């Protein structure tokens, strides 16, 4: 900067940022000599929220039939969903009767992830507290 030059500053403030505010923003400065611009991008992170099932929901099934639990979570980036039974993580390799499947969709910036837990031929020994946890 040369002596005697004036510097003008400008700020862009977005109050209560939302996922839809993500994108590219360009600052343009111009005078009679030239026009210049600088572009930057804004990524908005959204903590995961479990939207289904409701907290404390109780599921019932008949013995020797499949028990199917659904868990839906939203967030940015796409949440990872894990299922727990009585505090122990469940996965396909620890119990042959457990099937986990997951689908993630981009719902217009916010990802929605659905992960189901299926217990084939549920028995009384499958009773317990099942919890889905979403992390991103």
PDB file of C-alpha atoms in Angstrom:
ATOM      1  CA  UNK A   1       0.000   0.000   0.000  1.00  0.00           C
ATOM      2  CA  UNK A   2       1.380   3.380  -0.939  1.00  0.00           C
ATOM      3  CA  UNK A   3       1.365   6.351   1.414  1.00  0.00           C
ATOM      4  CA  UNK A   4      -1.873   8.307   1.222  1.00  0.00           C
ATOM      5  CA  UNK A   5      -3.967   5.426  -0.223  1.00  0.00           C
ATOM      6  CA  UNK A   6      -7.315   4.754   1.362  1.00  0.00           C
ATOM      7  CA  UNK A   7      -8.446   1.231   2.126  1.00  0.00           C
ATOM      8  CA  UNK A   8     -12.141   0.508   2.201  1.00  0.00           C
ATOM      9  CA  UNK A   9     -13.296  -2.636   3.982  1.00  0.00           C
ATOM     10  CA  UNK A  10     -16.558  -4.498   3.553  1.00  0.00           C
ATOM     11  CA  UNK A  11     -17.936  -7.489   5.441  1.00  0.00           C
ATOM     12  CA  UNK A  12     -20.689  -9.943   4.679  1.00  0.00           C
ATOM     13  CA  UNK A  13     -22.443 -11.259   7.785  1.00  0.00           C
ATOM     14  CA  UNK A  14     -25.012 -14.041   7.635  1.00  0.00           C
ATOM     15  CA  UNK A  15     -27.060 -14.136  10.812  1.00  0.00           C
ATOM     16  CA  UNK A  16     -28.346 -17.569  11.910  1.00  0.00           C
ATOM     17  CA  UNK A  17     -26.581 -19.559   9.195  1.00  0.00           C
ATOM     18  CA  UNK A  18     -28.605 -22.411   7.700  1.00  0.00           C
ATOM     19  CA  UNK A  19     -27.653 -25.295   5.421  1.00  0.00           C
ATOM     20  CA  UNK A  20     -29.191 -23.473   2.448  1.00  0.00           C
ATOM     21  CA  UNK A  21     -26.606 -20.656   2.917  1.00  0.00           C
ATOM     22  CA  UNK A  22     -23.797 -22.969   1.775  1.00  0.00           C
ATOM     23  CA  UNK A  23     -22.227 -22.054  -1.556  1.00  0.00           C
ATOM     24  CA  UNK A  24     -19.891 -19.624  -3.263  1.00  0.00           C
ATOM     25  CA  UNK A  25     -19.765 -15.931  -2.428  1.00  0.00           C
ATOM     26  CA  UNK A  26     -17.984 -13.324  -4.550  1.00  0.00           C
ATOM     27  CA  UNK A  27     -16.753  -9.904  -3.487  1.00  0.00           C
ATOM     28  CA  UNK A  28     -16.442  -7.439  -6.383  1.00  0.00           C
ATOM     29  CA  UNK A  29     -14.453  -4.197  -6.165  1.00  0.00           C
ATOM     30  CA  UNK A  30     -14.394  -1.717  -8.980  1.00  0.00           C
ATOM     31  CA  UNK A  31     -13.335   1.779  -9.822  1.00  0.00           C
ATOM     32  CA  UNK A  32     -12.671   3.737 -13.035  1.00  0.00           C
ATOM     33  CA  UNK A  33      -9.426   1.806 -13.590  1.00  0.00           C
ATOM     34  CA  UNK A  34     -10.442  -1.836 -13.104  1.00  0.00           C
ATOM     35  CA  UNK A  35     -12.795  -4.398 -11.659  1.00  0.00           C
ATOM     36  CA  UNK A  36     -11.470  -7.253  -9.523  1.00  0.00           C
ATOM     37  CA  UNK A  37     -13.182 -10.021  -7.611  1.00  0.00           C
ATOM     38  CA  UNK A  38     -12.425 -12.695  -5.070  1.00  0.00           C
ATOM     39  CA  UNK A  39     -14.585 -15.779  -4.519  1.00  0.00           C
ATOM     40  CA  UNK A  40     -14.775 -17.951  -1.433  1.00  0.00           C
ATOM     41  CA  UNK A  41     -16.987 -20.821  -0.445  1.00  0.00           C
ATOM     42  CA  UNK A  42     -19.020 -21.481   2.672  1.00  0.00           C
ATOM     43  CA  UNK A  43     -19.657 -25.008   3.917  1.00  0.00           C
ATOM     44  CA  UNK A  44     -22.274 -25.372   6.633  1.00  0.00           C
ATOM     45  CA  UNK A  45     -22.009 -28.323   9.003  1.00  0.00           C
ATOM     46  CA  UNK A  46     -25.229 -29.577  10.583  1.00  0.00           C
ATOM     47  CA  UNK A  47     -25.009 -31.835  13.648  1.00  0.00           C
ATOM     48  CA  UNK A  48     -26.898 -35.103  13.317  1.00  0.00           C
ATOM     49  CA  UNK A  49     -30.481 -35.343  14.506  1.00  0.00           C
ATOM     50  CA  UNK A  50     -32.361 -38.619  14.887  1.00  0.00           C
ATOM     51  CA  UNK A  51     -35.809 -37.951  13.475  1.00  0.00           C
ATOM     52  CA  UNK A  52     -37.249 -41.471  13.850  1.00  0.00           C
ATOM     53  CA  UNK A  53     -37.978 -43.359  16.055  1.00  0.00           C
ATOM     54  CA  UNK A  54     -39.168 -41.011  18.772  1.00  0.00           C
ATOM     55  CA  UNK A  55     -37.097 -41.221  21.956  1.00  0.00           C
ATOM     56  CA  UNK A  56     -38.420 -43.883  24.316  1.00  0.00           C
ATOM     57  CA  UNK A  57     -40.548 -45.602  21.661  1.00  0.00           C
ATOM     58  CA  UNK A  58     -41.403 -49.256  22.423  1.00  0.00           C
ATOM     59  CA  UNK A  59     -41.545 -51.860  19.652  1.00  0.00           C
ATOM     60  CA  UNK A  60     -43.364 -55.185  19.885  1.00  0.00           C
ATOM     61  CA  UNK A  61     -43.171 -58.304  17.718  1.00  0.00           C
ATOM     62  CA  UNK A  62     -44.355 -61.904  17.858  1.00  0.00           C
ATOM     63  CA  UNK A  63     -41.868 -64.639  18.737  1.00  0.00           C
ATOM     64  CA  UNK A  64     -40.149 -66.355  15.781  1.00  0.00           C
ATOM     65  CA  UNK A  65     -41.007 -63.537  13.380  1.00  0.00           C
ATOM     66  CA  UNK A  66     -38.628 -60.855  12.099  1.00  0.00           C
ATOM     67  CA  UNK A  67     -38.297 -57.730  14.235  1.00  0.00           C
ATOM     68  CA  UNK A  68     -37.520 -54.669  12.123  1.00  0.00           C
ATOM     69  CA  UNK A  69     -36.325 -51.374  13.612  1.00  0.00           C
ATOM     70  CA  UNK A  70     -35.950 -48.201  11.529  1.00  0.00           C
ATOM     71  CA  UNK A  71     -33.740 -45.234  12.345  1.00  0.00           C
ATOM     72  CA  UNK A  72     -33.671 -41.989  10.360  1.00  0.00           C
ATOM     73  CA  UNK A  73     -31.119 -39.230  10.931  1.00  0.00           C
ATOM     74  CA  UNK A  74     -30.261 -35.976   9.157  1.00  0.00           C
ATOM     75  CA  UNK A  75     -27.117 -33.845   9.067  1.00  0.00           C
ATOM     76  CA  UNK A  76     -24.137 -32.498   7.102  1.00  0.00           C
ATOM     77  CA  UNK A  77     -21.989 -34.394   6.391  1.00  0.00           C
ATOM     78  CA  UNK A  78     -24.153 -37.515   6.081  1.00  0.00           C
ATOM     79  CA  UNK A  79     -24.466 -39.132   9.517  1.00  0.00           C
ATOM     80  CA  UNK A  80     -23.254 -42.643  10.262  1.00  0.00           C
ATOM     81  CA  UNK A  81     -25.869 -44.624  12.189  1.00  0.00           C
ATOM     82  CA  UNK A  82     -24.974 -47.397  14.628  1.00  0.00           C
ATOM     83  CA  UNK A  83     -27.367 -49.726  16.442  1.00  0.00           C
ATOM     84  CA  UNK A  84     -26.789 -50.848  20.044  1.00  0.00           C
ATOM     85  CA  UNK A  85     -28.524 -53.491  22.155  1.00  0.00           C
ATOM     86  CA  UNK A  86     -28.221 -52.935  25.904  1.00  0.00           C
ATOM     87  CA  UNK A  87     -25.165 -50.744  25.249  1.00  0.00           C
ATOM     88  CA  UNK A  88     -23.337 -53.196  22.941  1.00  0.00           C
ATOM     89  CA  UNK A  89     -22.854 -52.276  19.289  1.00  0.00           C
ATOM     90  CA  UNK A  90     -24.578 -54.575  16.786  1.00  0.00           C
ATOM     91  CA  UNK A  91     -23.189 -55.503  13.403  1.00  0.00           C
ATOM     92  CA  UNK A  92     -23.702 -58.178  10.777  1.00  0.00           C
ATOM     93  CA  UNK A  93     -20.632 -60.151  11.828  1.00  0.00           C
ATOM     94  CA  UNK A  94     -21.485 -60.560  15.545  1.00  0.00           C
ATOM     95  CA  UNK A  95     -24.861 -62.216  15.008  1.00  0.00           C
ATOM     96  CA  UNK A  96     -25.909 -64.029  11.858  1.00  0.00           C
ATOM     97  CA  UNK A  97     -29.536 -63.088  12.552  1.00  0.00           C
ATOM     98  CA  UNK A  98     -28.769 -59.347  12.475  1.00  0.00           C
ATOM     99  CA  UNK A  99     -29.085 -57.540   9.168  1.00  0.00           C
ATOM    100  CA  UNK A 100     -28.187 -53.855   8.865  1.00  0.00           C
ATOM    101  CA  UNK A 101     -28.942 -51.822   5.776  1.00  0.00           C
ATOM    102  CA  UNK A 102     -28.431 -48.130   5.102  1.00  0.00           C
ATOM    103  CA  UNK A 103     -29.586 -45.617   2.472  1.00  0.00           C
ATOM    104  CA  UNK A 104     -28.383 -41.992   2.307  1.00  0.00           C
ATOM    105  CA  UNK A 105     -30.100 -39.306   0.238  1.00  0.00           C
ATOM    106  CA  UNK A 106     -29.250 -35.665  -0.371  1.00  0.00           C
ATOM    107  CA  UNK A 107     -32.404 -33.802   0.628  1.00  0.00           C
ATOM    108  CA  UNK A 108     -31.380 -30.459  -0.839  1.00  0.00           C
ATOM    109  CA  UNK A 109     -28.143 -29.870   1.095  1.00  0.00           C
ATOM    110  CA  UNK A 110     -29.037 -31.855   4.242  1.00  0.00           C
ATOM    111  CA  UNK A 111     -28.422 -35.598   4.048  1.00  0.00           C
ATOM    112  CA  UNK A 112     -31.048 -38.019   5.303  1.00  0.00           C
ATOM    113  CA  UNK A 113     -29.809 -41.459   6.293  1.00  0.00           C
ATOM    114  CA  UNK A 114     -32.082 -44.433   6.954  1.00  0.00           C
ATOM    115  CA  UNK A 115     -30.652 -47.507   8.651  1.00  0.00           C
ATOM    116  CA  UNK A 116     -32.761 -50.509   9.520  1.00  0.00           C
ATOM    117  CA  UNK A 117     -32.008 -53.309  11.948  1.00  0.00           C
ATOM    118  CA  UNK A 118     -33.653 -56.679  11.289  1.00  0.00           C
ATOM    119  CA  UNK A 119     -33.604 -59.561  13.765  1.00  0.00           C
ATOM    120  CA  UNK A 120     -34.656 -62.752  11.990  1.00  0.00           C
ATOM    121  CA  UNK A 121     -36.813 -65.079  14.100  1.00  0.00           C
ATOM    122  CA  UNK A 122     -36.949 -62.884  17.188  1.00  0.00           C
ATOM    123  CA  UNK A 123     -37.103 -64.683  20.519  1.00  0.00           C
ATOM    124  CA  UNK A 124     -37.583 -63.608  24.108  1.00  0.00           C
ATOM    125  CA  UNK A 125     -33.782 -63.454  24.473  1.00  0.00           C
ATOM    126  CA  UNK A 126     -33.782 -60.563  21.952  1.00  0.00           C
ATOM    127  CA  UNK A 127     -35.746 -58.370  24.380  1.00  0.00           C
ATOM    128  CA  UNK A 128     -33.811 -55.355  25.559  1.00  0.00           C
ATOM    129  CA  UNK A 129     -33.040 -51.701  24.955  1.00  0.00           C
ATOM    130  CA  UNK A 130     -32.163 -50.939  21.340  1.00  0.00           C
ATOM    131  CA  UNK A 131     -30.623 -47.567  20.591  1.00  0.00           C
ATOM    132  CA  UNK A 132     -29.648 -45.926  17.324  1.00  0.00           C
ATOM    133  CA  UNK A 133     -26.829 -43.381  17.487  1.00  0.00           C
ATOM    134  CA  UNK A 134     -26.013 -40.921  14.692  1.00  0.00           C
ATOM    135  CA  UNK A 135     -22.532 -39.378  14.347  1.00  0.00           C
ATOM    136  CA  UNK A 136     -20.974 -37.093  11.760  1.00  0.00           C
TER     137      UNK A 136
END
